[in-house]
PDB file of C-alpha atoms and ligand atoms in Angstrom:
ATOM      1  CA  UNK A  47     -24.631  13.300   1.700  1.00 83.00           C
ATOM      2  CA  UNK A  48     -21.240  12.454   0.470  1.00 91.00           C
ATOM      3  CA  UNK A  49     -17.382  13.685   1.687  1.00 92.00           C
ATOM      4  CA  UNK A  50     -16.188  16.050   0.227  1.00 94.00           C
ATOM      5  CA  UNK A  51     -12.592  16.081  -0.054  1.00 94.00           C
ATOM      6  CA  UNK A  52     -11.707  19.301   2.016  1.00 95.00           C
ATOM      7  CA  UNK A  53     -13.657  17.127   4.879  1.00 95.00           C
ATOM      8  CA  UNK A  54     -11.691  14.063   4.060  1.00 96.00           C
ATOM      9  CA  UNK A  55      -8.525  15.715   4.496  1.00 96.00           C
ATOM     10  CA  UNK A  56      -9.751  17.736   7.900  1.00 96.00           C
ATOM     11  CA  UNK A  57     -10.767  14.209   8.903  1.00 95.00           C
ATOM     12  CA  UNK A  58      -6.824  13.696   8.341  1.00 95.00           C
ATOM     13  CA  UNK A  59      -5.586  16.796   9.819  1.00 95.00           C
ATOM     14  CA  UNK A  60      -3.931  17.440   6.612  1.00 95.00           C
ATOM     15  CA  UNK A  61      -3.852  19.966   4.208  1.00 95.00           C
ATOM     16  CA  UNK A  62      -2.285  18.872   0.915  1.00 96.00           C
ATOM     17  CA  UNK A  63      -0.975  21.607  -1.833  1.00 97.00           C
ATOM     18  CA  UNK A  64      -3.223  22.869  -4.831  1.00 97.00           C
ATOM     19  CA  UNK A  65      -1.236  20.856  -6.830  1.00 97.00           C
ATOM     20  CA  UNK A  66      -1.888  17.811  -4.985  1.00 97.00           C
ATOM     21  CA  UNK A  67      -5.213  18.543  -4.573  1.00 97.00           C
ATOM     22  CA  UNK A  68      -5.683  18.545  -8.055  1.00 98.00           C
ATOM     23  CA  UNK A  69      -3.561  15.408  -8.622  1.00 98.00           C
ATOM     24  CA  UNK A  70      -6.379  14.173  -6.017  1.00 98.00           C
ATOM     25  CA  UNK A  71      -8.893  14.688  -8.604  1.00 97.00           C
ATOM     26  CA  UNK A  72      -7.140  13.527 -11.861  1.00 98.00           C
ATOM     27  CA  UNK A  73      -6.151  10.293 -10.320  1.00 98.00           C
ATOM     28  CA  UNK A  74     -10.361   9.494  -9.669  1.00 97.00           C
ATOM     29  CA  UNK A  75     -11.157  10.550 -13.556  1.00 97.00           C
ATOM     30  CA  UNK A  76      -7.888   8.243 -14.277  1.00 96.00           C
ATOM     31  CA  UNK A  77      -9.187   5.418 -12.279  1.00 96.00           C
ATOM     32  CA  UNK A  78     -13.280   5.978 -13.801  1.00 95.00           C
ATOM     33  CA  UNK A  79     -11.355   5.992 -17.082  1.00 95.00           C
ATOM     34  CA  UNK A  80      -9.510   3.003 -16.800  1.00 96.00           C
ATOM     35  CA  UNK A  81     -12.175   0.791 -15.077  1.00 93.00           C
ATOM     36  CA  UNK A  82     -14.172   1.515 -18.237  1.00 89.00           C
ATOM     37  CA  UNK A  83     -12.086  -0.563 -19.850  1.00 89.00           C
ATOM     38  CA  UNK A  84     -10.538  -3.370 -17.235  1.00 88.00           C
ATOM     39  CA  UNK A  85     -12.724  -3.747 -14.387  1.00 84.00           C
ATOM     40  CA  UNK A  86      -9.987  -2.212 -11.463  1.00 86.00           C
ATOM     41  CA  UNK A  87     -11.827  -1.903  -8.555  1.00 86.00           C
ATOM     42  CA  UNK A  88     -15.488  -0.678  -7.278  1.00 86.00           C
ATOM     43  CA  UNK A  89     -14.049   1.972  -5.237  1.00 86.00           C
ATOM     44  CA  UNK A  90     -14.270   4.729  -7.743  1.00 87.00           C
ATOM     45  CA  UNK A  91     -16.993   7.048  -6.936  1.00 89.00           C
ATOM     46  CA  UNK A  92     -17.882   9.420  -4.103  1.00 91.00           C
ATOM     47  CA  UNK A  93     -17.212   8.065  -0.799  1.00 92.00           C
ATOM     48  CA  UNK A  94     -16.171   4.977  -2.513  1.00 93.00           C
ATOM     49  CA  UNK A  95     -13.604   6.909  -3.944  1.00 96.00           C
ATOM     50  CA  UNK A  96     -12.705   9.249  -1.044  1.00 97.00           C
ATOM     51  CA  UNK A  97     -13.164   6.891   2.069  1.00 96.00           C
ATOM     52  CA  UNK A  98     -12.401   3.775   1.291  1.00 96.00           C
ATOM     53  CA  UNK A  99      -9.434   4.694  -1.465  1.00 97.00           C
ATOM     54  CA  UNK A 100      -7.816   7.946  -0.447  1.00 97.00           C
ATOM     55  CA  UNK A 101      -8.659   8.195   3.385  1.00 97.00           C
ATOM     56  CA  UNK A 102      -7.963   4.786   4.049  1.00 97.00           C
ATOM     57  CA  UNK A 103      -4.475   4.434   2.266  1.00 97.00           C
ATOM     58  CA  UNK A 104      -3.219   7.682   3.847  1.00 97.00           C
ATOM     59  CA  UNK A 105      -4.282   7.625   7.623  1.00 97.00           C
ATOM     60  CA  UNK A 106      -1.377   5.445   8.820  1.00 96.00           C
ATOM     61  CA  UNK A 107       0.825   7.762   7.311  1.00 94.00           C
ATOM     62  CA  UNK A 108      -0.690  11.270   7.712  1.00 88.00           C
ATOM     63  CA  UNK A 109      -0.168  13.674   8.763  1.00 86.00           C
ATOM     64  CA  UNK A 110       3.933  12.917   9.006  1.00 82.00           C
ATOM     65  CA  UNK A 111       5.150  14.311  12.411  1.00 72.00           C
ATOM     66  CA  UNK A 112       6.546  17.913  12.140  1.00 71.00           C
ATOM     67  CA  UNK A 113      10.617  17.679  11.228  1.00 68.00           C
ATOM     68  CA  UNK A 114      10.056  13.967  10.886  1.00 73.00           C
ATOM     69  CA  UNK A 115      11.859  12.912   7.462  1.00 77.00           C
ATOM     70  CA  UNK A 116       9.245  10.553   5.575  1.00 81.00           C
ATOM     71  CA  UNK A 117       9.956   7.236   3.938  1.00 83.00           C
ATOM     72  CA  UNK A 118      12.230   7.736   0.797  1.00 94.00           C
ATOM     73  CA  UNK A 119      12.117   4.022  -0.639  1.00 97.00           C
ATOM     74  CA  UNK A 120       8.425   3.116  -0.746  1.00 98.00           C
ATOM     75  CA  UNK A 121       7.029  -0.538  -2.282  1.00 98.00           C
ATOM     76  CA  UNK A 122       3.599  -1.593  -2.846  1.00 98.00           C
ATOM     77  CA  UNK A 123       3.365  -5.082  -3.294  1.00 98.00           C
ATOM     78  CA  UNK A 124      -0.159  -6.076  -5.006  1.00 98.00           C
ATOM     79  CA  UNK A 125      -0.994  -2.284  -5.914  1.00 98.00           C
ATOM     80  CA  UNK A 126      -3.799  -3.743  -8.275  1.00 97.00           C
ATOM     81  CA  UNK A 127      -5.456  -0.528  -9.699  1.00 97.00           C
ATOM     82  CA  UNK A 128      -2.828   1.609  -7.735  1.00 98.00           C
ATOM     83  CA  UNK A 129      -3.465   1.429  -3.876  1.00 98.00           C
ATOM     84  CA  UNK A 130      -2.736   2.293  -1.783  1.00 98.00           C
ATOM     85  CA  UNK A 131       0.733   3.137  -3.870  1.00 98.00           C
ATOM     86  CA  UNK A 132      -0.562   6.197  -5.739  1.00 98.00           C
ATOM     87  CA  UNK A 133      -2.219   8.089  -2.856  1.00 98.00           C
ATOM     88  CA  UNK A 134       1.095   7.961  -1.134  1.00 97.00           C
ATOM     89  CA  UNK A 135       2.984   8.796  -4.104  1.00 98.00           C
ATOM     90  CA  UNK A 136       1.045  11.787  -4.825  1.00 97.00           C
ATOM     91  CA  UNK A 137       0.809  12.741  -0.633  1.00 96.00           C
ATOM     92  CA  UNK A 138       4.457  11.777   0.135  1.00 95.00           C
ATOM     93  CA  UNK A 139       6.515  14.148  -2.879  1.00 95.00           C
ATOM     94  CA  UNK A 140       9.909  13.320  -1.599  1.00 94.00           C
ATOM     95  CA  UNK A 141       9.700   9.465  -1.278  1.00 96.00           C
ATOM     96  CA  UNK A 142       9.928   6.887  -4.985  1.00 98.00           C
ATOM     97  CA  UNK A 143       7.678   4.292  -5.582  1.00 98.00           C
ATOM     98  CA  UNK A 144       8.186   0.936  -6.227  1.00 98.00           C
ATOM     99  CA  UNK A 145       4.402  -0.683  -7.332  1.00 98.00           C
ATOM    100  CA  UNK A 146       4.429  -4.360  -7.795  1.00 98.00           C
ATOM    101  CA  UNK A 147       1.703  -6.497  -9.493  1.00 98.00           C
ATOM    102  CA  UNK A 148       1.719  -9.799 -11.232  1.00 98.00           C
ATOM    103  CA  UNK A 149      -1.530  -8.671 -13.528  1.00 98.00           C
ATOM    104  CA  UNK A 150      -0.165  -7.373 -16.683  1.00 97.00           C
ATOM    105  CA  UNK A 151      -2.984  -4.842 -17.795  1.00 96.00           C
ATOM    106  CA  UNK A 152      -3.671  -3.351 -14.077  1.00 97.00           C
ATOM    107  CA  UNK A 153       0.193  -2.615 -14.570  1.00 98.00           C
ATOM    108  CA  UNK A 154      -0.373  -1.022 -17.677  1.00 97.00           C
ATOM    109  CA  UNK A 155      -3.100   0.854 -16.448  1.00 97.00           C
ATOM    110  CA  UNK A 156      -1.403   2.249 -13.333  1.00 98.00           C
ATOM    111  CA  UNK A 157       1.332   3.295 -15.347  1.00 98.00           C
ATOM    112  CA  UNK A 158      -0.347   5.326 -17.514  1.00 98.00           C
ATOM    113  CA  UNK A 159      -1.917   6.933 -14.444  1.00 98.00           C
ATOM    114  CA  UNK A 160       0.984   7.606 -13.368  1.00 98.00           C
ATOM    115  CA  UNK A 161       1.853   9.557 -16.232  1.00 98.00           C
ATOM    116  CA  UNK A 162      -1.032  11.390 -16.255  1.00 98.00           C
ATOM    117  CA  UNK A 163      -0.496  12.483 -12.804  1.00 98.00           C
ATOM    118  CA  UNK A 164       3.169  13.966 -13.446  1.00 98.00           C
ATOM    119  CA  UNK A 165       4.484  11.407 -11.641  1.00 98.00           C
ATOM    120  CA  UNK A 166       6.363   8.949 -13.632  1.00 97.00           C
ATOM    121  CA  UNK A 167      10.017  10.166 -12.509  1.00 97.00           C
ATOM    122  CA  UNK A 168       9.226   8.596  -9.453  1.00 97.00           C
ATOM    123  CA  UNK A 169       6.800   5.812  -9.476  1.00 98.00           C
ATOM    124  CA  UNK A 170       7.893   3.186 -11.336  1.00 98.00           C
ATOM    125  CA  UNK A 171       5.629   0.180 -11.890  1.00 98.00           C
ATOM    126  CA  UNK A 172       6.878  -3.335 -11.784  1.00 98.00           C
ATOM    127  CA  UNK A 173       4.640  -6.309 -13.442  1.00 98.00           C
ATOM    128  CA  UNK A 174       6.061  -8.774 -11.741  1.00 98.00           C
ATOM    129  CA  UNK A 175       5.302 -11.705  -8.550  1.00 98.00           C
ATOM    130  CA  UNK A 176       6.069 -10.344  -5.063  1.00 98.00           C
ATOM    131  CA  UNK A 177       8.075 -13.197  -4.469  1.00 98.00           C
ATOM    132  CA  UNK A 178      10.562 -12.514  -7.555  1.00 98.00           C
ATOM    133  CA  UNK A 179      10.759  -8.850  -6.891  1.00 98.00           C
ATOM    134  CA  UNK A 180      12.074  -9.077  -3.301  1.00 98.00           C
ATOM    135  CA  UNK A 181      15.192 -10.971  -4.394  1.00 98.00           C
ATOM    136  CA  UNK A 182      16.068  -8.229  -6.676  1.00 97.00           C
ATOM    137  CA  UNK A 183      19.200  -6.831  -6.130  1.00 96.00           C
ATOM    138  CA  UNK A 184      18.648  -3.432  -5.685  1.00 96.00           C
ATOM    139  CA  UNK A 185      15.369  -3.898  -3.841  1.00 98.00           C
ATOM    140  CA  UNK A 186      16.229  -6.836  -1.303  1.00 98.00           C
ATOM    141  CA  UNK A 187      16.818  -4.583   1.970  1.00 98.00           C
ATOM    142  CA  UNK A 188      16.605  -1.250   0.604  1.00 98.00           C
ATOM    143  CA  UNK A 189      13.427  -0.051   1.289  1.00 98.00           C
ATOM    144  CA  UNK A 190      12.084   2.073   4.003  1.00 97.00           C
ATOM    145  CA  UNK A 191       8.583   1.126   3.951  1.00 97.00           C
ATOM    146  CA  UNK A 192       6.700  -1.849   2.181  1.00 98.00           C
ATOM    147  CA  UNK A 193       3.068  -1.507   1.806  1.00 98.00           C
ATOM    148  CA  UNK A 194       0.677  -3.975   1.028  1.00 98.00           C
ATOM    149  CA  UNK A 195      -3.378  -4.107   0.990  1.00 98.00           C
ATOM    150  CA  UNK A 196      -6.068  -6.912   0.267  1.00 97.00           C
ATOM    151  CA  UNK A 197      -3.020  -9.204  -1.629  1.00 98.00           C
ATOM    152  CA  UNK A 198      -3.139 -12.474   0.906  1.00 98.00           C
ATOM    153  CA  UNK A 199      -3.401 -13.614   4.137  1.00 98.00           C
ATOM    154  CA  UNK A 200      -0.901 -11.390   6.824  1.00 98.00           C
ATOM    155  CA  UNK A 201       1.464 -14.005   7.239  1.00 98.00           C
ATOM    156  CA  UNK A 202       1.833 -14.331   3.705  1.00 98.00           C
ATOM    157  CA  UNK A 203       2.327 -10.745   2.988  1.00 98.00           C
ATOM    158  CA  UNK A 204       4.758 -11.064   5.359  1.00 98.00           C
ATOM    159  CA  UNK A 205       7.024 -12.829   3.746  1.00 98.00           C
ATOM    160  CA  UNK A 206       6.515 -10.740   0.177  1.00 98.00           C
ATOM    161  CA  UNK A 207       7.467  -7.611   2.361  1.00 98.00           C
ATOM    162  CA  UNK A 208       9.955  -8.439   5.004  1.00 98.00           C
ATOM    163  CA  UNK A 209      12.765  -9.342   2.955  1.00 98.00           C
ATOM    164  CA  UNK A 210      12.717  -6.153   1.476  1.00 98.00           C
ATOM    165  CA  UNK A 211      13.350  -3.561   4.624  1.00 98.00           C
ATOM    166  CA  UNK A 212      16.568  -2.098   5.575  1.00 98.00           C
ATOM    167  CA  UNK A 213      17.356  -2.104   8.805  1.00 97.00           C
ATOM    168  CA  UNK A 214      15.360   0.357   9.833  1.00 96.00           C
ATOM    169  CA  UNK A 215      12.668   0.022   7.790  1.00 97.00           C
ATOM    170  CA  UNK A 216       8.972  -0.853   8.215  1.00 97.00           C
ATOM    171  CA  UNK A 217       6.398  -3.218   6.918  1.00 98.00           C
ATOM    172  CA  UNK A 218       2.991  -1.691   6.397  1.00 98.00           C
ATOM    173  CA  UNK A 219       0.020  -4.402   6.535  1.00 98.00           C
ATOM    174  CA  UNK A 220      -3.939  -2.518   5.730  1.00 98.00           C
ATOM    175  CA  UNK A 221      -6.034  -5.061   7.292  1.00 98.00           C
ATOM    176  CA  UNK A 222      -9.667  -4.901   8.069  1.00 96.00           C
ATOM    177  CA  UNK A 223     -10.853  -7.174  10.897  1.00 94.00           C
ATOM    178  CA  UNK A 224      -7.704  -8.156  13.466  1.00 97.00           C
ATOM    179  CA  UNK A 225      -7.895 -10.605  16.389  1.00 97.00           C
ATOM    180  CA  UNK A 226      -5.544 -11.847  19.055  1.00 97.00           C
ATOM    181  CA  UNK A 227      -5.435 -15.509  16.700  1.00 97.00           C
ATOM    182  CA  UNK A 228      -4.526 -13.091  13.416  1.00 98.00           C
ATOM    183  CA  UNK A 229      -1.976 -11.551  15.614  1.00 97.00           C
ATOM    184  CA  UNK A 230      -0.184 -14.645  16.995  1.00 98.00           C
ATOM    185  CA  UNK A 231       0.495 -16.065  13.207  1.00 98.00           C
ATOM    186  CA  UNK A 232       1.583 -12.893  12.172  1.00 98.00           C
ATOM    187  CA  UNK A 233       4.211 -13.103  15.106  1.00 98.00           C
ATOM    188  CA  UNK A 234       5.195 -16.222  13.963  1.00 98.00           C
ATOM    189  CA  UNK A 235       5.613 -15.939  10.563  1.00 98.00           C
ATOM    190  CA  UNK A 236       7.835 -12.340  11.706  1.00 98.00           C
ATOM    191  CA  UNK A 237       9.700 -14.173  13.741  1.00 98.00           C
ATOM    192  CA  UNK A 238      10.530 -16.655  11.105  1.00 98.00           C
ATOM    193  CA  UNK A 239      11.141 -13.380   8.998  1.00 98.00           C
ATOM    194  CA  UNK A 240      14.023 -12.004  11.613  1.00 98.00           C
ATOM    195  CA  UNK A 241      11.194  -9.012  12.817  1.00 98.00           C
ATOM    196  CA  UNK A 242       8.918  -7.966  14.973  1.00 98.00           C
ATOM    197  CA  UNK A 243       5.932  -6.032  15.841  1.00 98.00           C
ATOM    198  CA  UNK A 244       6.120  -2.612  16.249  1.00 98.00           C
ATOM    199  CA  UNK A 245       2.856  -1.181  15.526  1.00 97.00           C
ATOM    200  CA  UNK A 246      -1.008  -1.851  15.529  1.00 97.00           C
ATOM    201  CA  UNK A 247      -3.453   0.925  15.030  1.00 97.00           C
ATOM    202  CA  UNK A 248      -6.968   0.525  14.258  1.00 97.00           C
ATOM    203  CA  UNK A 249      -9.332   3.036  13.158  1.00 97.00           C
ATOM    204  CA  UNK A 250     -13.014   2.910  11.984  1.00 96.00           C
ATOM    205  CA  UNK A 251     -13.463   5.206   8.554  1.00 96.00           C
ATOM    206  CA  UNK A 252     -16.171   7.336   8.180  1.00 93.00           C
ATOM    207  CA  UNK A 253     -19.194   7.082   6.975  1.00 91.00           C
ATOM    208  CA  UNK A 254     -19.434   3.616   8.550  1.00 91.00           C
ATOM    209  CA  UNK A 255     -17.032   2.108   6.072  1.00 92.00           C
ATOM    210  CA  UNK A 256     -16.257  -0.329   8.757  1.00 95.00           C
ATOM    211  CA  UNK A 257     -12.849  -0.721  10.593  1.00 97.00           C
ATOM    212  CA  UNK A 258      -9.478  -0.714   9.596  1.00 98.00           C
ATOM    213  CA  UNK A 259      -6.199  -2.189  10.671  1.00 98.00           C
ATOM    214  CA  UNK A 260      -2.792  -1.320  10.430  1.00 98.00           C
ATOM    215  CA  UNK A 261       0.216  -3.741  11.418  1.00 98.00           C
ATOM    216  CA  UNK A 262       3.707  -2.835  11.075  1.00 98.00           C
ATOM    217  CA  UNK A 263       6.811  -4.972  11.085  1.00 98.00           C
ATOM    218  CA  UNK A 264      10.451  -4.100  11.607  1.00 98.00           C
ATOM    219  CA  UNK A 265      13.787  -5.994  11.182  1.00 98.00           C
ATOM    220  CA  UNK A 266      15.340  -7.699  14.099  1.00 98.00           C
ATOM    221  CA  UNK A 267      17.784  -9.563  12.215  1.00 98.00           C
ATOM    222  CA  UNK A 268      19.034  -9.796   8.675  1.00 97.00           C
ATOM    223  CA  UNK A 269      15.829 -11.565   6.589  1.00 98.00           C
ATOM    224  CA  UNK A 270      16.854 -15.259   6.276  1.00 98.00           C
ATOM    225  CA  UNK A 271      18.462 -15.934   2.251  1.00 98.00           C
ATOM    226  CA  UNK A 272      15.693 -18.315   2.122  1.00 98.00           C
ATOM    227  CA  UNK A 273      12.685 -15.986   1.887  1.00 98.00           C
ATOM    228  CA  UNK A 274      10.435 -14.987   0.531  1.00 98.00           C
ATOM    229  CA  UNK A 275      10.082 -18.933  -1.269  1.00 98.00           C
ATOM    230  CA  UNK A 276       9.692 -19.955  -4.730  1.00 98.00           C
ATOM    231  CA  UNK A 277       6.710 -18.377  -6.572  1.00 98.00           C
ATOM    232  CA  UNK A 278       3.532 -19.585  -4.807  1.00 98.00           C
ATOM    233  CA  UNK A 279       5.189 -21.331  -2.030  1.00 98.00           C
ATOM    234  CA  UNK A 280       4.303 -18.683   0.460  1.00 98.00           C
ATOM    235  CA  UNK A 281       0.785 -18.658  -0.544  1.00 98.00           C
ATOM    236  CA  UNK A 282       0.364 -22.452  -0.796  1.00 98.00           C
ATOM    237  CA  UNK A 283       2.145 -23.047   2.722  1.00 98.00           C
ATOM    238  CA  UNK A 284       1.537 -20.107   4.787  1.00 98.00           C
ATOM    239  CA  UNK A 285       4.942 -19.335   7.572  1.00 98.00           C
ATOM    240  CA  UNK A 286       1.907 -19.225  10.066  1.00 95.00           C
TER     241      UNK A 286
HETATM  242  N1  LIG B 412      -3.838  -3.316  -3.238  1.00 58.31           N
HETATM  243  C1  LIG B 412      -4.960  -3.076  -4.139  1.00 58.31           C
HETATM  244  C2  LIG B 412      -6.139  -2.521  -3.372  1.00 58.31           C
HETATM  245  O1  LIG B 412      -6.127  -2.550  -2.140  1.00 58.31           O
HETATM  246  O2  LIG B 412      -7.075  -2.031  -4.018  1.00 58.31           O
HETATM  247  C3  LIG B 412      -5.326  -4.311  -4.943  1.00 58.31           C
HETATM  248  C4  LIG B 412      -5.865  -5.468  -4.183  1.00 58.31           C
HETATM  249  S1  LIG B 412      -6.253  -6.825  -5.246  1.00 58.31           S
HETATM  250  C5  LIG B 412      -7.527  -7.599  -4.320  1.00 58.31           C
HETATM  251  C6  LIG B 412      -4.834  -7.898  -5.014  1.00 58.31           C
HETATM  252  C7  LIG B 412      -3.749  -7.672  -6.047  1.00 58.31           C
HETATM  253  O3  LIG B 412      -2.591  -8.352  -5.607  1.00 58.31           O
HETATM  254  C8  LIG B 412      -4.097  -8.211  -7.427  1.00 58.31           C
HETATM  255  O4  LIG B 412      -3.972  -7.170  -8.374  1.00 58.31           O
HETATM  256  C9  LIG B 412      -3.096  -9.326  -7.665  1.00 58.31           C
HETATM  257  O5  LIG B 412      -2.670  -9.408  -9.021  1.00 58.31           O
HETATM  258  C10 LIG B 412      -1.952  -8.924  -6.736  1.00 58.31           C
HETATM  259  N2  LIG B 412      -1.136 -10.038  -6.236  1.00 58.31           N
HETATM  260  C11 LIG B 412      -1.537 -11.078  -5.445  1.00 58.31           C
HETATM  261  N3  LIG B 412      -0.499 -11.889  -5.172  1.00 58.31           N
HETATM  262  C12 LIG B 412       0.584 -11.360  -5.804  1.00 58.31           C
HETATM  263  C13 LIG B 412       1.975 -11.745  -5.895  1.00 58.31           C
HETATM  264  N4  LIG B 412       2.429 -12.832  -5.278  1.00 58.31           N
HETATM  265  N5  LIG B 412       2.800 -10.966  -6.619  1.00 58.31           N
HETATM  266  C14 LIG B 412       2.342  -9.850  -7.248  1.00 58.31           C
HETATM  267  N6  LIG B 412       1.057  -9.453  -7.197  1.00 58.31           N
HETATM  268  C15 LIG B 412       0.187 -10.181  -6.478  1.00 58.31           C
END
């Protein structure tokens, strides 16, 4: 038997409003829609859909802690068919959006979902490389939280999401697997970065969709000028 979503979000200990509850919805018939025609992602159906889209791009950040103010600046860097950007945009109604991909027509795609979902006042959708994007003025250090998931090794995304914190701000890496080796190059390559480590949480999701990871990285220091590199560079020659 499948989740349904009211047991997805009890799973959460969230309850979200009708409206987003029903943005919930539209955005899986936007995503079946648009993976007719370009081949997004597999994770479209069902618990497919539920699990390892919606429940596993809002745990780290749900529920937000009572009288806590939420991110208001959020980036996802290599949103690909829109995740985990547009579950947070659509859980998360005070914060803007920043989604980042290099792919032209997943762009295109995501920003029509966008629009479908109401939300195009504040999601804006950037086709553009990760390492071009966090030089922009505008965007280098003002964001409070930089998201990425499945884009590149952690030490790579790293260096894509780093430069773009403020001081306060946090890096958000969705992992899968994690070990103490991961761990040590991701410390390097934050070091390099001017941050740090400030969170790990792992959870498994359910219905045995194997175990997740969450890392988060905050500013030390100012982000050296140098990063991120030129376009590829990170990729090609990893900081750890
Ligand atoms: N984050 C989505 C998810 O979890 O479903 C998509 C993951 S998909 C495997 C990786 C995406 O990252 C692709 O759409 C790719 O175009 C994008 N990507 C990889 N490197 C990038 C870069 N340097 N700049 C912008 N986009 C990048």
């Amino acid at each position: 038997m499948a989740f349904t979503s009211d047991q997805i979000w009890s799973l959460l200990g969230w309850t979200p409003s009708a409206d987003q509850a029903r943005q919930f919805t539209v955005l899986q018939l936007q995503l079946a829609h648009w993976n007719r025609r370009l081949n997004l992602t597999r994770l479209v159906q069902a618990d497919d859909y539920w699990i390892a889209q919606i429940y596993d791009a809002l745990w780290p950040l749900l529920p937000q802690p009572q009288g806590r103010q939420g991110p208001r600046r959020i980036v996802d860097v290599g949103t690909g068919g829109g995740f985990p950007g547009l579950a947070l945009a659509i859980s998360l109604p005070q914060a803007r959006l920043e989604l980042v991909d290099s792919a032209a027509r997943k762009c295109e795609a995501v920003r029509a979902m966008a629009h479908s979902l109401g939300l195009s006042s504040r999601v804006q959708v950037h086709c553009e490389r990760a390492e071009l994007f966090a030089r922009r003025v505008g965007m280098r250090g003002q964001v409070d939280l930089a998201v990425a998931r499945a884009v590149a090794p952690a030490p790579v995304v790293a260096e894509y999401l780093v430069p773009l914190l403020t001081p306060g701000g946090e890096a958000l890496l969705y992992r899968g697997r994690w070990d103490q080796a991961d761990e040590d190059g991701l410390g390097r390559a934050a070091a390099l970065l001017g941050a740090t480590l400030v969170r790990r949480q792992q959870r498994q999701l359910p219905a045995e969709r194997g175990l997740r990871t969450v890392l988060g990285l905050s500013p030390t220091a100012p982000c050296p000028g140098r990063y991120p590199r030129k376009v590829g560079q990170p990729a090609r020659r990893p900081l750890a």
